[in-house]
Short mmCIF file of C-alpha atoms in Angstrom, two decimals:
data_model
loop_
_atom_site.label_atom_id
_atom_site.label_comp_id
_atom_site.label_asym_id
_atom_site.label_seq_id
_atom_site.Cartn_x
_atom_site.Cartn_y
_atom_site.Cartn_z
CA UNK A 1 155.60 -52.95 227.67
CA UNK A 2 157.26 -49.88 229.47
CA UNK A 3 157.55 -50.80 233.26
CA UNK A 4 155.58 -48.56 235.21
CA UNK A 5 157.13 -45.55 237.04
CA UNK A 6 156.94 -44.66 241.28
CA UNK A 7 157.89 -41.63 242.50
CA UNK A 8 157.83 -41.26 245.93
CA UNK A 9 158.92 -37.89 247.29
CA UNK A 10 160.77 -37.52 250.94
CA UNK A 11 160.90 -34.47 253.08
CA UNK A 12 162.75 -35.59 255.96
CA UNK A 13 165.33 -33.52 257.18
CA UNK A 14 167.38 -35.83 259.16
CA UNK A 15 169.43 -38.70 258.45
CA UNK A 16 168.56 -41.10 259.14
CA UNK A 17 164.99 -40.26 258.76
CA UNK A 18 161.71 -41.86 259.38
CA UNK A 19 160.30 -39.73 257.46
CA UNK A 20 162.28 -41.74 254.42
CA UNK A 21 161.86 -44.89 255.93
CA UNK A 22 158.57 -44.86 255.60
CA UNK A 23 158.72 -43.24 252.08
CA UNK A 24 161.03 -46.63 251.23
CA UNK A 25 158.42 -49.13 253.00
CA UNK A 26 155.51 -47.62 250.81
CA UNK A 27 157.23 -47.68 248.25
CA UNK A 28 158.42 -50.88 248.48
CA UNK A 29 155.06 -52.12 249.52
CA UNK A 30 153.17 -50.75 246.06
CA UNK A 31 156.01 -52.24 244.32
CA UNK A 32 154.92 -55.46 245.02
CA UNK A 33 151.53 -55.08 244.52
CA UNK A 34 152.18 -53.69 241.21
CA UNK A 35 154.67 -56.56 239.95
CA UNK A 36 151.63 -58.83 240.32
CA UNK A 37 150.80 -57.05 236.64
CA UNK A 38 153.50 -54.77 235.50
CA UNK A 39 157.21 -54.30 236.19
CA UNK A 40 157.79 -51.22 238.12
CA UNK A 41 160.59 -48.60 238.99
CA UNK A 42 161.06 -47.23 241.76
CA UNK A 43 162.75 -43.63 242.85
CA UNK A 44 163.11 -42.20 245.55
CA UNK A 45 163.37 -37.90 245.95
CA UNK A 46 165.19 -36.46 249.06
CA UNK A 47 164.06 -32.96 249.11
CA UNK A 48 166.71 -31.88 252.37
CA UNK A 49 169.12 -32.69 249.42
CA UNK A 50 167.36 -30.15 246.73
CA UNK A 51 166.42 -27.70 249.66
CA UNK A 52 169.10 -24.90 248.62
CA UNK A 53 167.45 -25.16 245.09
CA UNK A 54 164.37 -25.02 245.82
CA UNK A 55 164.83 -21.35 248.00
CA UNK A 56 166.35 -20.55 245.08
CA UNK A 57 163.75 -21.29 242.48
CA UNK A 58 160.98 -19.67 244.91
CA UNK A 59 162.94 -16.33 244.81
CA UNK A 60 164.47 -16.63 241.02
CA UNK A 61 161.64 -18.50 238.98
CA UNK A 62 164.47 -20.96 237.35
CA UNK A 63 164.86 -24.32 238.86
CA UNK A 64 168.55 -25.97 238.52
CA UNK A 65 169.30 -28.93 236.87
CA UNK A 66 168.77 -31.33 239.87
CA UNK A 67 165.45 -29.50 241.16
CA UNK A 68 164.69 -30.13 237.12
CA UNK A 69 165.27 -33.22 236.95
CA UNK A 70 163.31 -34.42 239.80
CA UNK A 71 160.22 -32.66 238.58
CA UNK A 72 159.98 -34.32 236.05
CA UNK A 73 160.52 -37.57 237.64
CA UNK A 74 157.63 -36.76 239.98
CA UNK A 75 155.39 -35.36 237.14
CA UNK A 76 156.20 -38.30 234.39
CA UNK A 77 155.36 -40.90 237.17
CA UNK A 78 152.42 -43.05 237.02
CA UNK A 79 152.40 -42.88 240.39
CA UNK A 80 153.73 -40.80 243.55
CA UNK A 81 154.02 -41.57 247.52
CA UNK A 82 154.54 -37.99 249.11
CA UNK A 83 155.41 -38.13 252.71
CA UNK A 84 156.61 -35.54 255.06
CA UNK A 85 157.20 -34.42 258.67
CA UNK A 86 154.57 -32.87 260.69
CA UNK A 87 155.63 -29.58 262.07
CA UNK A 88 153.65 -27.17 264.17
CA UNK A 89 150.31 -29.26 263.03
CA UNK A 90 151.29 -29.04 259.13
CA UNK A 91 153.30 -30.08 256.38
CA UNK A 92 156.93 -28.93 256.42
CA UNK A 93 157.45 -25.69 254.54
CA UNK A 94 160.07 -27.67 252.59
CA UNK A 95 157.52 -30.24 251.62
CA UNK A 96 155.18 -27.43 250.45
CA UNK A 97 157.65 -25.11 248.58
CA UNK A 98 158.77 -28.61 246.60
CA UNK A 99 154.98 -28.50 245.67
CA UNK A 100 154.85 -24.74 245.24
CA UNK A 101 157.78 -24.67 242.20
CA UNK A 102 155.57 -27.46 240.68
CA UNK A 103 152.99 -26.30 237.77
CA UNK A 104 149.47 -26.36 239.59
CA UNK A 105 148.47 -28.93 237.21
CA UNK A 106 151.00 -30.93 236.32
CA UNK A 107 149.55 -33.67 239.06
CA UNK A 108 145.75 -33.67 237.61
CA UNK A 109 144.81 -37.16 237.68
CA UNK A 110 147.74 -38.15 239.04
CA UNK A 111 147.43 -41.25 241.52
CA UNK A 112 148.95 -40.28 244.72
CA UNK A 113 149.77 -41.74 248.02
CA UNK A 114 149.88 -39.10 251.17
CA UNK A 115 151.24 -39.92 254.32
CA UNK A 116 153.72 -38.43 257.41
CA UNK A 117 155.41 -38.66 260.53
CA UNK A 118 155.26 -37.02 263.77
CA UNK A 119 156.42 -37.52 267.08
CA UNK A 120 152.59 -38.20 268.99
CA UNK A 121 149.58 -39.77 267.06
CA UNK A 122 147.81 -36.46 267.96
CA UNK A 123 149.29 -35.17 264.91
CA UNK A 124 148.00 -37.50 262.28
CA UNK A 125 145.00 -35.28 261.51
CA UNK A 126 147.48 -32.85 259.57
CA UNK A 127 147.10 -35.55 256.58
CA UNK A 128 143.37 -34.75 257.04
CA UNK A 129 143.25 -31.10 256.77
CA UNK A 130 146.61 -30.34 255.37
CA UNK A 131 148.14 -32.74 252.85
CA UNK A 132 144.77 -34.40 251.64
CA UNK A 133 143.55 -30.33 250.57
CA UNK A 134 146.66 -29.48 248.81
CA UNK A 135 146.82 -32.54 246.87
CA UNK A 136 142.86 -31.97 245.89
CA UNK A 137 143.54 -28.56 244.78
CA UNK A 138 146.02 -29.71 242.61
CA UNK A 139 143.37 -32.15 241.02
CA UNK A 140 145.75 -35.36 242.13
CA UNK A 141 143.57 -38.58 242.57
CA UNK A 142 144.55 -39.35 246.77
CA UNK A 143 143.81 -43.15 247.41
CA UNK A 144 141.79 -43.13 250.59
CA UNK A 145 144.17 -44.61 252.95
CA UNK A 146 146.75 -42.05 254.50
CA UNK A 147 149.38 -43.36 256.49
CA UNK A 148 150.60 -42.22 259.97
CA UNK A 149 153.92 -43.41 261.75
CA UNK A 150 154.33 -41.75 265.24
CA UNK A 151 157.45 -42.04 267.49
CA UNK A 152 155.72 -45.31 268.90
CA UNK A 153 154.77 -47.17 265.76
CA UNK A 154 158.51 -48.04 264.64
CA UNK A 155 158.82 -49.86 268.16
CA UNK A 156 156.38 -52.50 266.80
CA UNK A 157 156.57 -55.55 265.15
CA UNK A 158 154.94 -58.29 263.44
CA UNK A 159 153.18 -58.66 260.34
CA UNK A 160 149.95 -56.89 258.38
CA UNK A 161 147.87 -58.73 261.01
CA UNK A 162 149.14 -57.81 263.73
CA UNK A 163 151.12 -54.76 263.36
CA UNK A 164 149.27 -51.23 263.25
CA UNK A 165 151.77 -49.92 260.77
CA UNK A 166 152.32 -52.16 258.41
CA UNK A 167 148.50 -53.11 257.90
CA UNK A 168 148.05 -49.28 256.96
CA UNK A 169 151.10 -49.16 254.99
CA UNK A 170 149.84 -52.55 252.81
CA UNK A 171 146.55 -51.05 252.52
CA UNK A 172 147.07 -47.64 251.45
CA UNK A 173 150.28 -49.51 248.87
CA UNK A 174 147.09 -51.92 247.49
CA UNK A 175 144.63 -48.13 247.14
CA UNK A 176 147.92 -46.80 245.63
CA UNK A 177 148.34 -49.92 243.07
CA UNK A 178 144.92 -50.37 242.14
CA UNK A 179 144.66 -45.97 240.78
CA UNK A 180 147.58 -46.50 239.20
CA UNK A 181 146.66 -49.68 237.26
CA UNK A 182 143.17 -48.82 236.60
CA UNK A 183 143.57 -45.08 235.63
CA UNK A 184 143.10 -45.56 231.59
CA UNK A 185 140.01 -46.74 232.45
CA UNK A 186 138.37 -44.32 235.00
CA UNK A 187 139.20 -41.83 232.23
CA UNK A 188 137.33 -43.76 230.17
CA UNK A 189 134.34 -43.75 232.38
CA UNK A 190 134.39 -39.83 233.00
CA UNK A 191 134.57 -39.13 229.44
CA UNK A 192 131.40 -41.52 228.92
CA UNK A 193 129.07 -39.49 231.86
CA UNK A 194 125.81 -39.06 230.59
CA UNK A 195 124.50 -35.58 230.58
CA UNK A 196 122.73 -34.59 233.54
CA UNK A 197 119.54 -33.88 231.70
CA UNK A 198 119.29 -37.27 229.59
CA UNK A 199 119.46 -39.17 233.22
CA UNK A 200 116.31 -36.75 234.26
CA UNK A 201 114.49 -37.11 230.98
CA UNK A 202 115.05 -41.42 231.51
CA UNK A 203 113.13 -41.24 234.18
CA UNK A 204 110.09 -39.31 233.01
CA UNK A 205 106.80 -41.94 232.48
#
């Protein structure tokens, strides 16, 4: 059996960044709860390092080989963690043009993991009405947990009892795990919805 493939996608600008710090510890984090049933690889994409390439695939159409070749490791994987600053109450525009060169629907159905970083909590809202929207329009399945790291949070520690962070981060990893393992069979239920119509006329004396 293949091992299962996680993508998780980085816009941090900086380095070090928290932004991929947190990327790694979700990642990390579904990794383990997906080795409970399948063996799974793990990649990590650094956009700041395919920024120059993606400016140039918004203006010529033609993505380079690297830009290429992480596409396609984001769009082949059975799963993807997409995390990115929070600028000006958004996404970063790098984060969104990375999404932009994408095909619109090469992430239906895909199981994906959203969360950010900011410098106050008053930002974390932005996964709300910002990343959680784009990712719907592009017909990805979100798990329900987003994750939020302010400038505070990485000054904590302790465990996923008693830490803020890392009880969100194990949560939304476990959502994560659980689309990606069960997603042959939610197909399977949506191709087996019965009609509309038959459900009224089953209820007719």
């Amino acid at each position: 059996m293949k091992p299962l493939k996680l993508v998780a996608v980085s816009a941090g600008l900086s380095q070090p960044s928290s932004t991929r710090l947190l990327a790694d510890r979700l990642a990390e984090a579904a990794r383990r709860h997906l080795a409970e049933e399948r063996a799974t690889e793990v990649r990590v994409v650094e956009l700041r390092d395919l920024a120059t390439d993606i400016a140039n695939t918004m203006v010529t159409g033609f993505p380079g080989a690297a830009l290429r070749e992480a596409i396609e490791a984001v769009t082949e994987a059975d799963g993807v963690i997409a995390v990115t600053p929070i600028f000006t109450a958004s996404y970063s525009g790098l984060f969104k043009s990375f999404f932009d060169v994408i095909d619109n629907t090469a992430l239906a159905g895909k199981p994906v993991l959203i969360a950010a970083t900011g410098g106050t909590a008053r930002h974390s809202l932005a996964l709300e009405h910002a990343l959680r929207p784009l990712f719907a329009y592009l017909r990805a399945i979100v798990a329900p947990t987003a994750v939020y790291a302010a400038s505070e949070d990485w000054g904590t520690g302790g465990d996923d009892r008693t830490d803020g962070l890392a009880a969100r981060i194990s949560r939304a990893a476990e959502e994560l795990a659980g689309l990606v393992l069960r997603r042959p069979a939610a197909v399977e239920r949506i191709d087996a919805v019965i009609p509309f119509e038959q459900q009224l006329a089953a209820l007719r004396p």
